[in-house]
PDB file of C-alpha atoms in Angstrom:
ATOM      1  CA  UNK Z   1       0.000   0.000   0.000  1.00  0.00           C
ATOM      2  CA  UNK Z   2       1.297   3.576  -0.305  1.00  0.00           C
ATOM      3  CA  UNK Z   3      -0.146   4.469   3.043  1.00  0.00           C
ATOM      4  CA  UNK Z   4       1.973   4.498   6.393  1.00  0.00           C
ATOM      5  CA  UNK Z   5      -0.513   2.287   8.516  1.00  0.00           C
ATOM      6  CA  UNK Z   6      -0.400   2.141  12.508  1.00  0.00           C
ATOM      7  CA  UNK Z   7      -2.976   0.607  14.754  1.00  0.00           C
ATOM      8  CA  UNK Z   8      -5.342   3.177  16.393  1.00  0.00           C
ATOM      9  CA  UNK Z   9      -5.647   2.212  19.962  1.00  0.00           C
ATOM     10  CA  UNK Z  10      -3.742   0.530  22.821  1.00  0.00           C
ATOM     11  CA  UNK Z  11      -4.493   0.358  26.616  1.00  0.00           C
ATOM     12  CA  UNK Z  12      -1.997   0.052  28.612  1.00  0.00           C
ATOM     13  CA  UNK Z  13      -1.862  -0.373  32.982  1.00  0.00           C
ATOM     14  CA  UNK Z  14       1.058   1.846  34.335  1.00  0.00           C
ATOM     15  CA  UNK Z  15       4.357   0.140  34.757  1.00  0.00           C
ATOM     16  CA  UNK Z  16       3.726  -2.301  31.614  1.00  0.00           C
ATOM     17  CA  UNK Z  17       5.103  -2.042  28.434  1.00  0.00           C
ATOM     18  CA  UNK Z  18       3.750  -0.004  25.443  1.00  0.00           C
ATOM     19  CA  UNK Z  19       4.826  -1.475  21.956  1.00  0.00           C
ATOM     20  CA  UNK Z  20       3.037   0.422  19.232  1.00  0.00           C
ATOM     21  CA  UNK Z  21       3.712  -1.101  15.541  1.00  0.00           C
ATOM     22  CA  UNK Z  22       4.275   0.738  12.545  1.00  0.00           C
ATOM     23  CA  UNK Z  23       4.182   0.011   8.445  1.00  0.00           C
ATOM     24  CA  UNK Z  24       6.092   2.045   6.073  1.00  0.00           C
ATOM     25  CA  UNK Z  25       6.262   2.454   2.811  1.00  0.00           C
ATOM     26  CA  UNK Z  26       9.404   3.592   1.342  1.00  0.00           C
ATOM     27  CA  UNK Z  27      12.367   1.705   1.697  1.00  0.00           C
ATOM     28  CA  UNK Z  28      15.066   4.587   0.733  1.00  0.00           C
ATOM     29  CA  UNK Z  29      14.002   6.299   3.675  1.00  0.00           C
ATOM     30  CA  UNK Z  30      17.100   7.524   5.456  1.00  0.00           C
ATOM     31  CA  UNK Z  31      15.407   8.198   9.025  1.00  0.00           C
ATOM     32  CA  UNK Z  32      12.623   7.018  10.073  1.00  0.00           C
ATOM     33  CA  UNK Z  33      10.891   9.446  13.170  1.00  0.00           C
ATOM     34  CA  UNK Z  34       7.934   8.733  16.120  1.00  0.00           C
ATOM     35  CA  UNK Z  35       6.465  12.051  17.210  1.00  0.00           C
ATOM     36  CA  UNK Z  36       4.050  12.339  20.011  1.00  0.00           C
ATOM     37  CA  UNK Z  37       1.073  14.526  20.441  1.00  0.00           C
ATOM     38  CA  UNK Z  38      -0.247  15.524  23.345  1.00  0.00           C
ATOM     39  CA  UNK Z  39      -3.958  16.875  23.851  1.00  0.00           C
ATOM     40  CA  UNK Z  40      -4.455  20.522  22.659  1.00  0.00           C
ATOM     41  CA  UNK Z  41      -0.334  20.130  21.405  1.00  0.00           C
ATOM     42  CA  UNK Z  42       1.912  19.824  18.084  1.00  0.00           C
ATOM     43  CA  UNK Z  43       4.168  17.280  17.847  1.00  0.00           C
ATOM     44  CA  UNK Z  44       6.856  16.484  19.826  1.00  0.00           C
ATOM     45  CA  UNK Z  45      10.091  14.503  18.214  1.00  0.00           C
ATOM     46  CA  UNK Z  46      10.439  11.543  20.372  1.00  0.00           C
ATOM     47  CA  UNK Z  47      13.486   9.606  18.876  1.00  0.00           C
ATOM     48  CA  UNK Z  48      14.377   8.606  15.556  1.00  0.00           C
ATOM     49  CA  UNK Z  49      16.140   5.863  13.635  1.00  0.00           C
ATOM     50  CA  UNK Z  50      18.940   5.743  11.194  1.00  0.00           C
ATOM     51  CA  UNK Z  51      17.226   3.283   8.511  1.00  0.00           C
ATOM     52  CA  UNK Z  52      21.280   1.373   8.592  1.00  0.00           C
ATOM     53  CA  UNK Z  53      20.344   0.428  12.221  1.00  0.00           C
ATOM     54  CA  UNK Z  54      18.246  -2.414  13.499  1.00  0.00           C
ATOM     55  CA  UNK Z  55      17.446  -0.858  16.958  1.00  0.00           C
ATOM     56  CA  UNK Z  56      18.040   2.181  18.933  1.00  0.00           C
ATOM     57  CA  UNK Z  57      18.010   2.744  22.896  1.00  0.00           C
ATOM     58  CA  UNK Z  58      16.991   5.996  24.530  1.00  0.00           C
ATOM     59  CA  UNK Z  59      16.218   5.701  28.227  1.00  0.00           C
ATOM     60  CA  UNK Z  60      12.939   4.167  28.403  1.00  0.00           C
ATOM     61  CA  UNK Z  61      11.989   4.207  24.635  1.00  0.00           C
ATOM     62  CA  UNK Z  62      13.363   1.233  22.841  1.00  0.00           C
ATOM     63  CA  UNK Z  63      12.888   1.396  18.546  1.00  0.00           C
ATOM     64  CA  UNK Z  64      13.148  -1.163  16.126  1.00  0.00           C
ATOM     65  CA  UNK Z  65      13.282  -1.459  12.753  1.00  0.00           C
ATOM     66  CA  UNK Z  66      12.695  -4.436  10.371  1.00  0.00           C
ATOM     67  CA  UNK Z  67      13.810  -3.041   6.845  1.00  0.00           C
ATOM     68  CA  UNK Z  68      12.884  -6.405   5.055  1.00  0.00           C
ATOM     69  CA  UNK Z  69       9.117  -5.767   6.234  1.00  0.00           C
ATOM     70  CA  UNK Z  70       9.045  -2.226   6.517  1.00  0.00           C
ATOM     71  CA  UNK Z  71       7.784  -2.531   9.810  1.00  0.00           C
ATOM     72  CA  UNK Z  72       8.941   0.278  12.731  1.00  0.00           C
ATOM     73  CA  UNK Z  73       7.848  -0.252  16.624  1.00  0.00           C
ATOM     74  CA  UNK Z  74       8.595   1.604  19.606  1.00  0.00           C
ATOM     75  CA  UNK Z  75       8.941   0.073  23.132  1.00  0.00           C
ATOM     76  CA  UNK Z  76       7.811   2.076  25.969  1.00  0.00           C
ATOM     77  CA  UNK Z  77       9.147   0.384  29.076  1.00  0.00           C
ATOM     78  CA  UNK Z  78       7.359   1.028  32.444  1.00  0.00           C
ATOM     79  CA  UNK Z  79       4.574   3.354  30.965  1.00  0.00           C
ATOM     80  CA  UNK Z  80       3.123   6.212  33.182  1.00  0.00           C
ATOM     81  CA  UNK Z  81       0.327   7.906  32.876  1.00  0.00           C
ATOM     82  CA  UNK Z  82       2.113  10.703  31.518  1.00  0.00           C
ATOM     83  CA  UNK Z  83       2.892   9.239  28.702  1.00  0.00           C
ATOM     84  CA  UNK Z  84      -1.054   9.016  27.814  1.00  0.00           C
ATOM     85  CA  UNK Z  85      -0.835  10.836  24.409  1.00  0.00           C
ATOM     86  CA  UNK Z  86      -1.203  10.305  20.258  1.00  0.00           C
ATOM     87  CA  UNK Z  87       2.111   8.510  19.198  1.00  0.00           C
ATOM     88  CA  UNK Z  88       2.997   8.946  14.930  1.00  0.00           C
ATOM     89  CA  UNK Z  89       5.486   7.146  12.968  1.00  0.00           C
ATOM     90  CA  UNK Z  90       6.951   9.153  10.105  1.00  0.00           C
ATOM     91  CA  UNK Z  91       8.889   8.348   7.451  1.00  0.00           C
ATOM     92  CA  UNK Z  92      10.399  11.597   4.826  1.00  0.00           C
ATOM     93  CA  UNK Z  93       9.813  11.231   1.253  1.00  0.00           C
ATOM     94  CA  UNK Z  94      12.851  10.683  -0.609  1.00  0.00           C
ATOM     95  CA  UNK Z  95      14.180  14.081  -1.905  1.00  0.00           C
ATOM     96  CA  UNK Z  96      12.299  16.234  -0.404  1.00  0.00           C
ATOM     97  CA  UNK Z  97      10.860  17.383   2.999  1.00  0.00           C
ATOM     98  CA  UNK Z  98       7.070  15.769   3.106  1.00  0.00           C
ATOM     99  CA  UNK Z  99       6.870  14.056   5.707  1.00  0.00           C
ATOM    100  CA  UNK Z 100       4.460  10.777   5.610  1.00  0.00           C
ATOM    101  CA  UNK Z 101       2.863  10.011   8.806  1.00  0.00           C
ATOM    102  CA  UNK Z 102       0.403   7.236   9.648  1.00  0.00           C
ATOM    103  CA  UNK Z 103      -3.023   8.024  11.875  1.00  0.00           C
ATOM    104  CA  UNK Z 104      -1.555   8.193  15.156  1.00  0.00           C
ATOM    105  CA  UNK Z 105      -1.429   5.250  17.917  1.00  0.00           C
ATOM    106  CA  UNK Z 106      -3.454   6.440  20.836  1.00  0.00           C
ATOM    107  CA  UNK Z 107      -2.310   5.289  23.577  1.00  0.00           C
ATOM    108  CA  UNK Z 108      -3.888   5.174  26.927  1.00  0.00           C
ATOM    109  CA  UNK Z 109      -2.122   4.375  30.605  1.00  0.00           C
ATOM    110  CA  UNK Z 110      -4.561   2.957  32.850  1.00  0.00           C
ATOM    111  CA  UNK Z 111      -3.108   3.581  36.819  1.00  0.00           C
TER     112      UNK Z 111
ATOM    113  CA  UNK Q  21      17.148  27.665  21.426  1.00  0.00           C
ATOM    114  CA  UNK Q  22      14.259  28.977  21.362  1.00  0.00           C
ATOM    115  CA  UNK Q  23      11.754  26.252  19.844  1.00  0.00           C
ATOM    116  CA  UNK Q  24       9.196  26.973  16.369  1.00  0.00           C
ATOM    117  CA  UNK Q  25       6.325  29.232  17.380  1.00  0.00           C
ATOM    118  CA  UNK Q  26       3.087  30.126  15.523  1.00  0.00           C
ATOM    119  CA  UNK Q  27       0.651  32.971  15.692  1.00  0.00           C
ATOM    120  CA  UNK Q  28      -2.006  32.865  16.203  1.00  0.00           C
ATOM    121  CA  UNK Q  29      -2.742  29.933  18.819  1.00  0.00           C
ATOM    122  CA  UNK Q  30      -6.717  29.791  18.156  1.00  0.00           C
ATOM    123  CA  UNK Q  31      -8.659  31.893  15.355  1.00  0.00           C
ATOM    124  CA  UNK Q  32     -12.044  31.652  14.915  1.00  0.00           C
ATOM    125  CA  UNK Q  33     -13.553  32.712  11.053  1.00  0.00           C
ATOM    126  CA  UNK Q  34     -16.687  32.830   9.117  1.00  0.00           C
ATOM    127  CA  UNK Q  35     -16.901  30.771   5.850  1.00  0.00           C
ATOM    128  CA  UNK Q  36     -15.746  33.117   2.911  1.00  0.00           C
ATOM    129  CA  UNK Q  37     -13.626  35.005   4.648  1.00  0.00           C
ATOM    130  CA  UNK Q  38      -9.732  34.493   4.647  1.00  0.00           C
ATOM    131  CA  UNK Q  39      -6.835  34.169   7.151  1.00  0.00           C
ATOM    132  CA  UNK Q  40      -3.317  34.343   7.513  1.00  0.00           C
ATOM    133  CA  UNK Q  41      -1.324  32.185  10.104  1.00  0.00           C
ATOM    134  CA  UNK Q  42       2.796  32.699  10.948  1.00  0.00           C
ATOM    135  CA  UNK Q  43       5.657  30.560  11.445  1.00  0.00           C
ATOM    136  CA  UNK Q  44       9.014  31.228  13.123  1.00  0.00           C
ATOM    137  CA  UNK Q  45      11.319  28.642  12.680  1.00  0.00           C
ATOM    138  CA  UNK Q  46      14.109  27.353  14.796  1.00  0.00           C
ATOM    139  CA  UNK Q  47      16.720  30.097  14.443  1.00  0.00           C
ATOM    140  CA  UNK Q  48      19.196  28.896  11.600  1.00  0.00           C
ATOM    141  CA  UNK Q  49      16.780  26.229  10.152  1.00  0.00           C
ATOM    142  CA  UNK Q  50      15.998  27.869   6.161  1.00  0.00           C
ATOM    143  CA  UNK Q  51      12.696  25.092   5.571  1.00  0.00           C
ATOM    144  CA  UNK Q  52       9.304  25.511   7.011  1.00  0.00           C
ATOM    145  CA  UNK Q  53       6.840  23.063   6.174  1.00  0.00           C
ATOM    146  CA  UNK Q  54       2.858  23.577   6.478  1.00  0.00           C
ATOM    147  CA  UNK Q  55       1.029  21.139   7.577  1.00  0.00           C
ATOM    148  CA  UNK Q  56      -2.820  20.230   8.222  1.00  0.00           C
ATOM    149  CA  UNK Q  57      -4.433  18.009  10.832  1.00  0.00           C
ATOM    150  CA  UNK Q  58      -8.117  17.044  10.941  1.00  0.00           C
ATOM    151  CA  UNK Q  59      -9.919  14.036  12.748  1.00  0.00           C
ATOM    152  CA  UNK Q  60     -10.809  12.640   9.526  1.00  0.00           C
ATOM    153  CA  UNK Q  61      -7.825  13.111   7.175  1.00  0.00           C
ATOM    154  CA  UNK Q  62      -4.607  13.178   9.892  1.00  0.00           C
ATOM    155  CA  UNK Q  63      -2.219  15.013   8.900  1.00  0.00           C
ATOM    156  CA  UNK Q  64      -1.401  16.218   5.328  1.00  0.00           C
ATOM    157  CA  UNK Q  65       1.269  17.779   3.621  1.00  0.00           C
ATOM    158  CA  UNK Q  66       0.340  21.107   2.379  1.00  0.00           C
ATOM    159  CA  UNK Q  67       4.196  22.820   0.952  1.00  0.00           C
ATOM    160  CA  UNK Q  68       7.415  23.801   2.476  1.00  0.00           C
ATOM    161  CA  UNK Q  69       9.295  26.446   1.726  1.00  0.00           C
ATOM    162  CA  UNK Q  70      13.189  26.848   1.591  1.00  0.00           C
ATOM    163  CA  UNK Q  71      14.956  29.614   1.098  1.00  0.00           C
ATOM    164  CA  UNK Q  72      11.614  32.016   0.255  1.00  0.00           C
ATOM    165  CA  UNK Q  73      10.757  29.532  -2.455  1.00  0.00           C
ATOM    166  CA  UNK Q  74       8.251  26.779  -2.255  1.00  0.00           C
ATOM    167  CA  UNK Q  75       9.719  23.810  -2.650  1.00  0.00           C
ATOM    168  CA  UNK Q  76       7.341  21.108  -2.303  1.00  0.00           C
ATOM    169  CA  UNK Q  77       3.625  21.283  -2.600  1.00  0.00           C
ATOM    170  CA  UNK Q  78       1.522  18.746  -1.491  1.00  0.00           C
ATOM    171  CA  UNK Q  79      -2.151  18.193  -2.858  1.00  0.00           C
ATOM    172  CA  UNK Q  80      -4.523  21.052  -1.459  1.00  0.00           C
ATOM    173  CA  UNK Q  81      -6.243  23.559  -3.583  1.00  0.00           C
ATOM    174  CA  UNK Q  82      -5.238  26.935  -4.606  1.00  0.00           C
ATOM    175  CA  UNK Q  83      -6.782  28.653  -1.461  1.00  0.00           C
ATOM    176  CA  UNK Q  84      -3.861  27.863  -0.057  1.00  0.00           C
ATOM    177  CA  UNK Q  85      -1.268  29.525  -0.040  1.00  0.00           C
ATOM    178  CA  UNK Q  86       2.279  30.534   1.502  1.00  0.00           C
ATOM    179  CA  UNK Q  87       5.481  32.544   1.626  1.00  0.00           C
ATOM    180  CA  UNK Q  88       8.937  32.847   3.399  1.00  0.00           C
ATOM    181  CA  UNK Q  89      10.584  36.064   4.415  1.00  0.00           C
ATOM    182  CA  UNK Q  90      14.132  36.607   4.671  1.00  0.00           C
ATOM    183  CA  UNK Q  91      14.448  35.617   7.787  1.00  0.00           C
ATOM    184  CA  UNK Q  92      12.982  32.762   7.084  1.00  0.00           C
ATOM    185  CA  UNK Q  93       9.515  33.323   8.551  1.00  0.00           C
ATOM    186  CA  UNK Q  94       6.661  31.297   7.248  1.00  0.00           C
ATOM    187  CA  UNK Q  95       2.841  32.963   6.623  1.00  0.00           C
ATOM    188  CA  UNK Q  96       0.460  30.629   5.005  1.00  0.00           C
ATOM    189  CA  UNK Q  97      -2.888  32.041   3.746  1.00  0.00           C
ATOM    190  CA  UNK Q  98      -6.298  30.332   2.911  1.00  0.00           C
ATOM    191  CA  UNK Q  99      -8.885  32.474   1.180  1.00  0.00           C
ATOM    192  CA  UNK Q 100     -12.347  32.022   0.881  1.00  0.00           C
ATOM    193  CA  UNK Q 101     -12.696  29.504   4.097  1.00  0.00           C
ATOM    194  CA  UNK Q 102     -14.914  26.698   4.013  1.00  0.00           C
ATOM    195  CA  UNK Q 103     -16.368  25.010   6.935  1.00  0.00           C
ATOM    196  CA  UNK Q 104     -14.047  21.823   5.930  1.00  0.00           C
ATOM    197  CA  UNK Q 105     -10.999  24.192   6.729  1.00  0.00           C
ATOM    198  CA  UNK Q 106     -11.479  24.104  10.559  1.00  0.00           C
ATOM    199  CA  UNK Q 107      -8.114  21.982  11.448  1.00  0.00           C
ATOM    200  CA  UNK Q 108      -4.904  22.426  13.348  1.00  0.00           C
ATOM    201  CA  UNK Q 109      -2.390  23.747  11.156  1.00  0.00           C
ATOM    202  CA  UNK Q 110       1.080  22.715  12.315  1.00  0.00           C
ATOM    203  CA  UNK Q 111       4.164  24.246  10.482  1.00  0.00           C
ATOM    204  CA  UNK Q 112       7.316  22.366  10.896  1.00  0.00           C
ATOM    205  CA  UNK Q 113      10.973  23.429  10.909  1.00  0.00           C
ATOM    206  CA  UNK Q 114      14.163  22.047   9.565  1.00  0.00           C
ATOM    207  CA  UNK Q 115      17.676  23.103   7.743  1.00  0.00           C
ATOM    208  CA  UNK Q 116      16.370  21.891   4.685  1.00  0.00           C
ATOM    209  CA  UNK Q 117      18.457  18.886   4.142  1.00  0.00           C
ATOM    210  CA  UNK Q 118      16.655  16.121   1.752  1.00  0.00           C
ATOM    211  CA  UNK Q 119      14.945  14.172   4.470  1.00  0.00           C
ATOM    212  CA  UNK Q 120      16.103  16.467   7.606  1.00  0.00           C
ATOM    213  CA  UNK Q 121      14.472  15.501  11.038  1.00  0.00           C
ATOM    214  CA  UNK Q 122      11.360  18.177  11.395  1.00  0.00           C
ATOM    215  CA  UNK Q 123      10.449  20.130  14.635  1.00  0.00           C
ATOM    216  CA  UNK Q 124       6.561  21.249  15.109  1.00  0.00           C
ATOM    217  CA  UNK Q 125       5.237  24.118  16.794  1.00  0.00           C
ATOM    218  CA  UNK Q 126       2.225  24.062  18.675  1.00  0.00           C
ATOM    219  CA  UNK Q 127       0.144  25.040  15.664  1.00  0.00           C
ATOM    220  CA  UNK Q 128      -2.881  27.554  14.912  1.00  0.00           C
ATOM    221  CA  UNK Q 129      -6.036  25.971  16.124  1.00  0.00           C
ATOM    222  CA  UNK Q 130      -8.387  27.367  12.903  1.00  0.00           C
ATOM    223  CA  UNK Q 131     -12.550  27.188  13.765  1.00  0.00           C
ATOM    224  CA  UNK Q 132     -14.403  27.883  11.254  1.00  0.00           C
ATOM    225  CA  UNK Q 133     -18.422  28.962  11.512  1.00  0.00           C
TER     226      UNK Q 133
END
């Protein structure tokens, strides 16, 4: 498909993990991004991936990427409420800046 | 550094009537990038400018419209507002590299009646 395609909901209870999947579409993507919205917010860059890497590490927020399949997650380890919000993978289009982003993951931490 | 901010926060307009919105970018970053984001379509590309010239335009009609100042400030413009309009318009910063990571402001919040 052409579309960058993310599941729409995930419920989480605080302390568990948070994995929220993502499908891209173009492979010559050199970074791939997650941005988070809160309510009433833009988006925030979260972390991001260089496409030559299979995962990256960044305190609680754990990404992997499976280039074969296209397919992006990000780990949330010990969720908190706080992180309660709209969570979009991105990918860029190749040679220029439009930015492709699925429909948002939104996920809520249950205490 | 002082993050991408836009102007106004909320607007509220009548349909026919036309607005302008503003962008400041992340000081040193040349691209702004317009973007719109409505419960039923996400969020869509609308152009990005680079340099005071629009660069990329994404699919959106002719209402809408843009420019880039020297300084690199972004205004984007839609004319003749239709009730399908009312969205949060996010512009985006960046130096303008091909595929350069983006950084939103808290966008314009556009009603319109």
């Amino acid at each position: 498909g052409e579309d960058v395609e993310q599941s729409l909901f995930l419920s989480v209870r605080e302390g568990d993990s948070s994995v929220i999947n993502c499908t891209y579409t173009d492979s010559s993507s050199t970074y791939l991004y997650w941005y988070k919205q809160e309510p009433g917010a833009g988006l925030q860059l979260l972390t991001y991936i260089f496409s030559n890497m299979d995962m990256k590490q960044d305190q609680r927020l754990t990404v992997l990427l499976n280039k074969k399949d296209k397919h992006l997650s990000l780990r949330i380890a010990d969720t908190q409420t706080g992180d309660s919000a709209i969570y979009f993978c991105a990918e860029p289009q190749y040679n220029n800046n439009d930015m492709r982003f699925g429909a948002g993951t939104r996920l809520t931490v249950k205490p | 550094k002082a993050g991408v901010t836009q102007t106004p926060r909320y607007l509220i307009k009548t349909r026919g009537q036309q607005v302008t919105l503003s962008c400041s970018p992340i000081s040193g970053h040349r691209s702004v990038s317009w973007y719109q984001q409505t419960p039923g379509q996400g969020l869509q590309f609308l152009f990005e400018y680079f340099s005071e010239t629009q660069r990329n335009k994404g699919n959106f009609p002719g209402r809408f419209s843009g420019r880039q100042f020297s300084n690199s400030r972004s205004e984007m413009n839609v004319s003749t507002l239709e009730l399908g309009d009312s969205a949060l318009y996010l512009c985006a910063s960046s130096l303008g590299r091909s595929q350069e990571t983006q950084y939103f402001g808290p966008g314009t919040r556009l009603l319109v009646l």
